[in-house]
Amino acid sequence: MKTIEVSVSTSIACPAEQVWSLLGGFDLLPRWIDSIVSSRLDDGGRLRHLELTDGAIIVERLLEFSEGERHYSYALLEGPLPVSDYVGRVAVRDDGEGRTLATWSSRFRSEKANEVEIATDLESFYRTGLERLKVLVEAQQPAAMG
């Protein structure tokens, strides 16, 4: 069983603090991912229960959170994907040009023969989520003068 890594980044025309205010909320996924209908926190905010539009439940544990460095990582404890040792990470970084690079990545193992399909599905899910985040955050920006 080999470790598979997936990473997607999107450039957003907003300050990092503004992007992080939405992306950095461990409980805020339903606000920017259409396929997640609800999120409920347990264990002092370290455990999230996500419900998907198809009724599937995902349970994840927050592993690390840094407000200052604007990133967090989490482990998948329960969900519909046939993976093990899944650790995801979201991060926001100021590019120095007034834009922000938002990244969603993960690494996991799969015993199934369809590991490439799983990686492709995750990459598509991350990209769709980050593109939706980009639209939402950029829509909050005041129109540029000029």
JSON list of C-alpha atoms in Angstrom, two decimals:
[
{"chain": "A", "resi": 1, "resn": "MET", "atom": "CA", "xyz": [0.00, 0.00, 0.00]},
{"chain": "A", "resi": 2, "resn": "LYS", "atom": "CA", "xyz": [1.56, 3.26, -1.08]},
{"chain": "A", "resi": 3, "resn": "THR", "atom": "CA", "xyz": [0.88, 6.77, 0.18]},
{"chain": "A", "resi": 4, "resn": "ILE", "atom": "CA", "xyz": [-0.98, 8.98, -2.27]},
{"chain": "A", "resi": 5, "resn": "GLU", "atom": "CA", "xyz": [-0.77, 12.78, -2.14]},
{"chain": "A", "resi": 6, "resn": "VAL", "atom": "CA", "xyz": [-3.22, 15.29, -3.60]},
{"chain": "A", "resi": 7, "resn": "SER", "atom": "CA", "xyz": [-2.80, 19.08, -3.56]},
{"chain": "A", "resi": 8, "resn": "VAL", "atom": "CA", "xyz": [-4.80, 21.91, -5.14]},
{"chain": "A", "resi": 9, "resn": "SER", "atom": "CA", "xyz": [-4.06, 25.63, -4.88]},
{"chain": "A", "resi": 10, "resn": "THR", "atom": "CA", "xyz": [-6.08, 28.64, -5.99]},
{"chain": "A", "resi": 11, "resn": "SER", "atom": "CA", "xyz": [-5.04, 32.29, -6.18]},
{"chain": "A", "resi": 12, "resn": "ILE", "atom": "CA", "xyz": [-7.63, 34.63, -4.68]},
{"chain": "A", "resi": 13, "resn": "ALA", "atom": "CA", "xyz": [-7.67, 38.40, -5.21]},
{"chain": "A", "resi": 14, "resn": "CYS", "atom": "CA", "xyz": [-8.19, 39.24, -1.52]},
{"chain": "A", "resi": 15, "resn": "PRO", "atom": "CA", "xyz": [-6.04, 39.69, 1.58]},
{"chain": "A", "resi": 16, "resn": "ALA", "atom": "CA", "xyz": [-5.04, 36.49, 3.39]},
{"chain": "A", "resi": 17, "resn": "GLU", "atom": "CA", "xyz": [-6.94, 37.48, 6.56]},
{"chain": "A", "resi": 18, "resn": "GLN", "atom": "CA", "xyz": [-10.19, 37.69, 4.60]},
{"chain": "A", "resi": 19, "resn": "VAL", "atom": "CA", "xyz": [-9.68, 34.29, 2.93]},
{"chain": "A", "resi": 20, "resn": "TRP", "atom": "CA", "xyz": [-8.65, 32.69, 6.24]},
{"chain": "A", "resi": 21, "resn": "SER", "atom": "CA", "xyz": [-11.76, 34.04, 7.99]},
{"chain": "A", "resi": 22, "resn": "LEU", "atom": "CA", "xyz": [-13.80, 31.57, 5.90]},
{"chain": "A", "resi": 23, "resn": "LEU", "atom": "CA", "xyz": [-11.33, 28.80, 5.01]},
{"chain": "A", "resi": 24, "resn": "GLY", "atom": "CA", "xyz": [-9.85, 28.67, 8.51]},
{"chain": "A", "resi": 25, "resn": "GLY", "atom": "CA", "xyz": [-13.12, 27.95, 10.29]},
{"chain": "A", "resi": 26, "resn": "PHE", "atom": "CA", "xyz": [-13.06, 24.21, 11.06]},
{"chain": "A", "resi": 27, "resn": "ASP", "atom": "CA", "xyz": [-16.87, 24.28, 11.24]},
{"chain": "A", "resi": 28, "resn": "LEU", "atom": "CA", "xyz": [-17.51, 26.51, 8.19]},
{"chain": "A", "resi": 29, "resn": "LEU", "atom": "CA", "xyz": [-17.31, 24.03, 5.30]},
{"chain": "A", "resi": 30, "resn": "PRO", "atom": "CA", "xyz": [-21.07, 24.15, 4.57]},
{"chain": "A", "resi": 31, "resn": "ARG", "atom": "CA", "xyz": [-20.66, 27.88, 3.80]},
{"chain": "A", "resi": 32, "resn": "TRP", "atom": "CA", "xyz": [-18.37, 27.23, 0.84]},
{"chain": "A", "resi": 33, "resn": "ILE", "atom": "CA", "xyz": [-18.83, 23.59, -0.18]},
{"chain": "A", "resi": 34, "resn": "ASP", "atom": "CA", "xyz": [-22.22, 22.94, -1.77]},
{"chain": "A", "resi": 35, "resn": "SER", "atom": "CA", "xyz": [-22.16, 19.17, -1.18]},
{"chain": "A", "resi": 36, "resn": "ILE", "atom": "CA", "xyz": [-21.81, 19.57, 2.60]},
{"chain": "A", "resi": 37, "resn": "VAL", "atom": "CA", "xyz": [-25.19, 20.39, 4.16]},
{"chain": "A", "resi": 38, "resn": "SER", "atom": "CA", "xyz": [-24.17, 20.55, 7.81]},
{"chain": "A", "resi": 39, "resn": "SER", "atom": "CA", "xyz": [-21.24, 20.55, 10.18]},
{"chain": "A", "resi": 40, "resn": "ARG", "atom": "CA", "xyz": [-21.42, 19.88, 13.90]},
{"chain": "A", "resi": 41, "resn": "LEU", "atom": "CA", "xyz": [-18.49, 20.13, 16.32]},
{"chain": "A", "resi": 42, "resn": "ASP", "atom": "CA", "xyz": [-17.85, 17.88, 19.34]},
{"chain": "A", "resi": 43, "resn": "ASP", "atom": "CA", "xyz": [-14.99, 17.34, 21.76]},
{"chain": "A", "resi": 44, "resn": "GLY", "atom": "CA", "xyz": [-14.34, 21.02, 22.40]},
{"chain": "A", "resi": 45, "resn": "GLY", "atom": "CA", "xyz": [-14.32, 21.85, 18.68]},
{"chain": "A", "resi": 46, "resn": "ARG", "atom": "CA", "xyz": [-11.74, 19.22, 17.75]},
{"chain": "A", "resi": 47, "resn": "LEU", "atom": "CA", "xyz": [-14.15, 16.72, 16.17]},
{"chain": "A", "resi": 48, "resn": "ARG", "atom": "CA", "xyz": [-16.39, 17.62, 13.23]},
{"chain": "A", "resi": 49, "resn": "HIS", "atom": "CA", "xyz": [-19.31, 15.63, 11.88]},
{"chain": "A", "resi": 50, "resn": "LEU", "atom": "CA", "xyz": [-20.15, 16.56, 8.29]},
{"chain": "A", "resi": 51, "resn": "GLU", "atom": "CA", "xyz": [-23.32, 15.53, 6.50]},
{"chain": "A", "resi": 52, "resn": "LEU", "atom": "CA", "xyz": [-23.24, 15.40, 2.71]},
{"chain": "A", "resi": 53, "resn": "THR", "atom": "CA", "xyz": [-26.16, 16.04, 0.36]},
{"chain": "A", "resi": 54, "resn": "ASP", "atom": "CA", "xyz": [-26.37, 12.28, -0.34]},
{"chain": "A", "resi": 55, "resn": "GLY", "atom": "CA", "xyz": [-26.75, 11.57, 3.40]},
{"chain": "A", "resi": 56, "resn": "ALA", "atom": "CA", "xyz": [-23.20, 10.27, 3.89]},
{"chain": "A", "resi": 57, "resn": "ILE", "atom": "CA", "xyz": [-21.50, 11.21, 7.18]},
{"chain": "A", "resi": 58, "resn": "ILE", "atom": "CA", "xyz": [-17.85, 12.16, 7.50]},
{"chain": "A", "resi": 59, "resn": "VAL", "atom": "CA", "xyz": [-16.12, 12.44, 10.88]},
{"chain": "A", "resi": 60, "resn": "GLU", "atom": "CA", "xyz": [-12.79, 14.26, 11.13]},
{"chain": "A", "resi": 61, "resn": "ARG", "atom": "CA", "xyz": [-10.48, 15.18, 14.00]},
{"chain": "A", "resi": 62, "resn": "LEU", "atom": "CA", "xyz": [-8.56, 18.44, 14.10]},
{"chain": "A", "resi": 63, "resn": "LEU", "atom": "CA", "xyz": [-4.87, 17.59, 14.51]},
{"chain": "A", "resi": 64, "resn": "GLU", "atom": "CA", "xyz": [-3.16, 20.97, 14.35]},
{"chain": "A", "resi": 65, "resn": "PHE", "atom": "CA", "xyz": [-4.41, 24.55, 14.08]},
{"chain": "A", "resi": 66, "resn": "SER", "atom": "CA", "xyz": [-2.36, 27.73, 13.68]},
{"chain": "A", "resi": 67, "resn": "GLU", "atom": "CA", "xyz": [-4.18, 31.04, 13.53]},
{"chain": "A", "resi": 68, "resn": "GLY", "atom": "CA", "xyz": [-0.88, 32.90, 13.09]},
{"chain": "A", "resi": 69, "resn": "GLU", "atom": "CA", "xyz": [0.40, 30.73, 10.25]},
{"chain": "A", "resi": 70, "resn": "ARG", "atom": "CA", "xyz": [-3.13, 30.27, 8.84]},
{"chain": "A", "resi": 71, "resn": "HIS", "atom": "CA", "xyz": [-3.28, 26.51, 8.45]},
{"chain": "A", "resi": 72, "resn": "TYR", "atom": "CA", "xyz": [-4.84, 23.45, 10.00]},
{"chain": "A", "resi": 73, "resn": "SER", "atom": "CA", "xyz": [-4.63, 19.71, 9.51]},
{"chain": "A", "resi": 74, "resn": "TYR", "atom": "CA", "xyz": [-7.18, 17.03, 10.25]},
{"chain": "A", "resi": 75, "resn": "ALA", "atom": "CA", "xyz": [-7.54, 13.25, 10.16]},
{"chain": "A", "resi": 76, "resn": "LEU", "atom": "CA", "xyz": [-10.42, 11.38, 8.56]},
{"chain": "A", "resi": 77, "resn": "LEU", "atom": "CA", "xyz": [-11.91, 9.03, 11.14]},
{"chain": "A", "resi": 78, "resn": "GLU", "atom": "CA", "xyz": [-15.03, 7.89, 9.30]},
{"chain": "A", "resi": 79, "resn": "GLY", "atom": "CA", "xyz": [-16.43, 8.39, 5.81]},
{"chain": "A", "resi": 80, "resn": "PRO", "atom": "CA", "xyz": [-17.47, 6.82, 2.52]},
{"chain": "A", "resi": 81, "resn": "LEU", "atom": "CA", "xyz": [-14.01, 6.81, 0.88]},
{"chain": "A", "resi": 82, "resn": "PRO", "atom": "CA", "xyz": [-12.08, 3.51, 0.98]},
{"chain": "A", "resi": 83, "resn": "VAL", "atom": "CA", "xyz": [-8.93, 5.14, 2.40]},
{"chain": "A", "resi": 84, "resn": "SER", "atom": "CA", "xyz": [-6.82, 4.85, 5.54]},
{"chain": "A", "resi": 85, "resn": "ASP", "atom": "CA", "xyz": [-4.31, 7.15, 7.24]},
{"chain": "A", "resi": 86, "resn": "TYR", "atom": "CA", "xyz": [-5.97, 10.17, 5.58]},
{"chain": "A", "resi": 87, "resn": "VAL", "atom": "CA", "xyz": [-4.58, 13.51, 6.76]},
{"chain": "A", "resi": 88, "resn": "GLY", "atom": "CA", "xyz": [-5.84, 16.68, 5.12]},
{"chain": "A", "resi": 89, "resn": "ARG", "atom": "CA", "xyz": [-4.48, 20.20, 5.37]},
{"chain": "A", "resi": 90, "resn": "VAL", "atom": "CA", "xyz": [-5.79, 23.62, 4.41]},
{"chain": "A", "resi": 91, "resn": "ALA", "atom": "CA", "xyz": [-3.55, 26.66, 4.31]},
{"chain": "A", "resi": 92, "resn": "VAL", "atom": "CA", "xyz": [-3.64, 30.31, 3.31]},
{"chain": "A", "resi": 93, "resn": "ARG", "atom": "CA", "xyz": [-0.55, 32.27, 2.34]},
{"chain": "A", "resi": 94, "resn": "ASP", "atom": "CA", "xyz": [-0.18, 35.92, 1.33]},
{"chain": "A", "resi": 95, "resn": "ASP", "atom": "CA", "xyz": [1.66, 36.06, -2.00]},
{"chain": "A", "resi": 96, "resn": "GLY", "atom": "CA", "xyz": [3.06, 39.54, -1.28]},
{"chain": "A", "resi": 97, "resn": "GLU", "atom": "CA", "xyz": [1.12, 41.05, -4.22]},
{"chain": "A", "resi": 98, "resn": "GLY", "atom": "CA", "xyz": [-2.18, 41.58, -2.41]},
{"chain": "A", "resi": 99, "resn": "ARG", "atom": "CA", "xyz": [-3.41, 38.15, -3.44]},
{"chain": "A", "resi": 100, "resn": "THR", "atom": "CA", "xyz": [-3.72, 34.97, -1.43]},
{"chain": "A", "resi": 101, "resn": "LEU", "atom": "CA", "xyz": [-2.80, 31.41, -2.27]},
{"chain": "A", "resi": 102, "resn": "ALA", "atom": "CA", "xyz": [-5.30, 28.97, -0.72]},
{"chain": "A", "resi": 103, "resn": "THR", "atom": "CA", "xyz": [-4.19, 25.32, -0.67]},
{"chain": "A", "resi": 104, "resn": "TRP", "atom": "CA", "xyz": [-6.08, 22.14, 0.22]},
{"chain": "A", "resi": 105, "resn": "SER", "atom": "CA", "xyz": [-4.02, 18.97, 0.29]},
{"chain": "A", "resi": 106, "resn": "SER", "atom": "CA", "xyz": [-4.09, 15.46, 1.68]},
{"chain": "A", "resi": 107, "resn": "ARG", "atom": "CA", "xyz": [-2.18, 12.24, 1.88]},
{"chain": "A", "resi": 108, "resn": "PHE", "atom": "CA", "xyz": [-3.70, 8.83, 2.40]},
{"chain": "A", "resi": 109, "resn": "ARG", "atom": "CA", "xyz": [-3.41, 5.14, 1.69]},
{"chain": "A", "resi": 110, "resn": "SER", "atom": "CA", "xyz": [-5.84, 2.93, -0.18]},
{"chain": "A", "resi": 111, "resn": "GLU", "atom": "CA", "xyz": [-5.92, -0.82, -0.52]},
{"chain": "A", "resi": 112, "resn": "LYS", "atom": "CA", "xyz": [-8.23, -0.56, -3.49]},
{"chain": "A", "resi": 113, "resn": "ALA", "atom": "CA", "xyz": [-7.08, -0.79, -7.07]},
{"chain": "A", "resi": 114, "resn": "ASN", "atom": "CA", "xyz": [-8.85, 2.50, -7.81]},
{"chain": "A", "resi": 115, "resn": "GLU", "atom": "CA", "xyz": [-6.41, 4.72, -5.88]},
{"chain": "A", "resi": 116, "resn": "VAL", "atom": "CA", "xyz": [-5.89, 6.92, -8.94]},
{"chain": "A", "resi": 117, "resn": "GLU", "atom": "CA", "xyz": [-9.66, 7.39, -9.23]},
{"chain": "A", "resi": 118, "resn": "ILE", "atom": "CA", "xyz": [-9.88, 8.30, -5.53]},
{"chain": "A", "resi": 119, "resn": "ALA", "atom": "CA", "xyz": [-7.04, 10.84, -5.93]},
{"chain": "A", "resi": 120, "resn": "THR", "atom": "CA", "xyz": [-8.73, 12.31, -9.02]},
{"chain": "A", "resi": 121, "resn": "ASP", "atom": "CA", "xyz": [-12.07, 12.57, -7.20]},
{"chain": "A", "resi": 122, "resn": "LEU", "atom": "CA", "xyz": [-10.44, 14.28, -4.20]},
{"chain": "A", "resi": 123, "resn": "GLU", "atom": "CA", "xyz": [-8.53, 16.68, -6.45]},
{"chain": "A", "resi": 124, "resn": "SER", "atom": "CA", "xyz": [-11.79, 17.60, -8.21]},
{"chain": "A", "resi": 125, "resn": "PHE", "atom": "CA", "xyz": [-13.57, 18.04, -4.84]},
{"chain": "A", "resi": 126, "resn": "TYR", "atom": "CA", "xyz": [-10.79, 20.29, -3.50]},
{"chain": "A", "resi": 127, "resn": "ARG", "atom": "CA", "xyz": [-10.68, 22.35, -6.72]},
{"chain": "A", "resi": 128, "resn": "THR", "atom": "CA", "xyz": [-14.47, 22.82, -6.76]},
{"chain": "A", "resi": 129, "resn": "GLY", "atom": "CA", "xyz": [-14.44, 23.85, -3.09]},
{"chain": "A", "resi": 130, "resn": "LEU", "atom": "CA", "xyz": [-11.58, 26.32, -3.48]},
{"chain": "A", "resi": 131, "resn": "GLU", "atom": "CA", "xyz": [-13.10, 27.84, -6.63]},
{"chain": "A", "resi": 132, "resn": "ARG", "atom": "CA", "xyz": [-16.38, 28.35, -4.74]},
{"chain": "A", "resi": 133, "resn": "LEU", "atom": "CA", "xyz": [-14.44, 29.88, -1.84]},
{"chain": "A", "resi": 134, "resn": "LYS", "atom": "CA", "xyz": [-12.70, 32.22, -4.30]},
{"chain": "A", "resi": 135, "resn": "VAL", "atom": "CA", "xyz": [-16.04, 33.38, -5.76]},
{"chain": "A", "resi": 136, "resn": "LEU", "atom": "CA", "xyz": [-17.54, 33.98, -2.30]},
{"chain": "A", "resi": 137, "resn": "VAL", "atom": "CA", "xyz": [-14.55, 35.85, -0.88]},
{"chain": "A", "resi": 138, "resn": "GLU", "atom": "CA", "xyz": [-13.88, 37.94, -3.99]},
{"chain": "A", "resi": 139, "resn": "ALA", "atom": "CA", "xyz": [-17.58, 38.93, -4.12]},
{"chain": "A", "resi": 140, "resn": "GLN", "atom": "CA", "xyz": [-17.10, 40.53, -0.68]},
{"chain": "A", "resi": 141, "resn": "GLN", "atom": "CA", "xyz": [-14.31, 42.76, -2.00]},
{"chain": "A", "resi": 142, "resn": "PRO", "atom": "CA", "xyz": [-15.26, 46.38, -2.72]},
{"chain": "A", "resi": 143, "resn": "ALA", "atom": "CA", "xyz": [-15.11, 47.22, -6.45]},
{"chain": "A", "resi": 144, "resn": "ALA", "atom": "CA", "xyz": [-11.68, 48.42, -7.52]},
{"chain": "A", "resi": 145, "resn": "MET", "atom": "CA", "xyz": [-11.39, 52.14, -8.11]},
{"chain": "A", "resi": 146, "resn": "GLY", "atom": "CA", "xyz": [-10.00, 53.37, -11.37]}
]
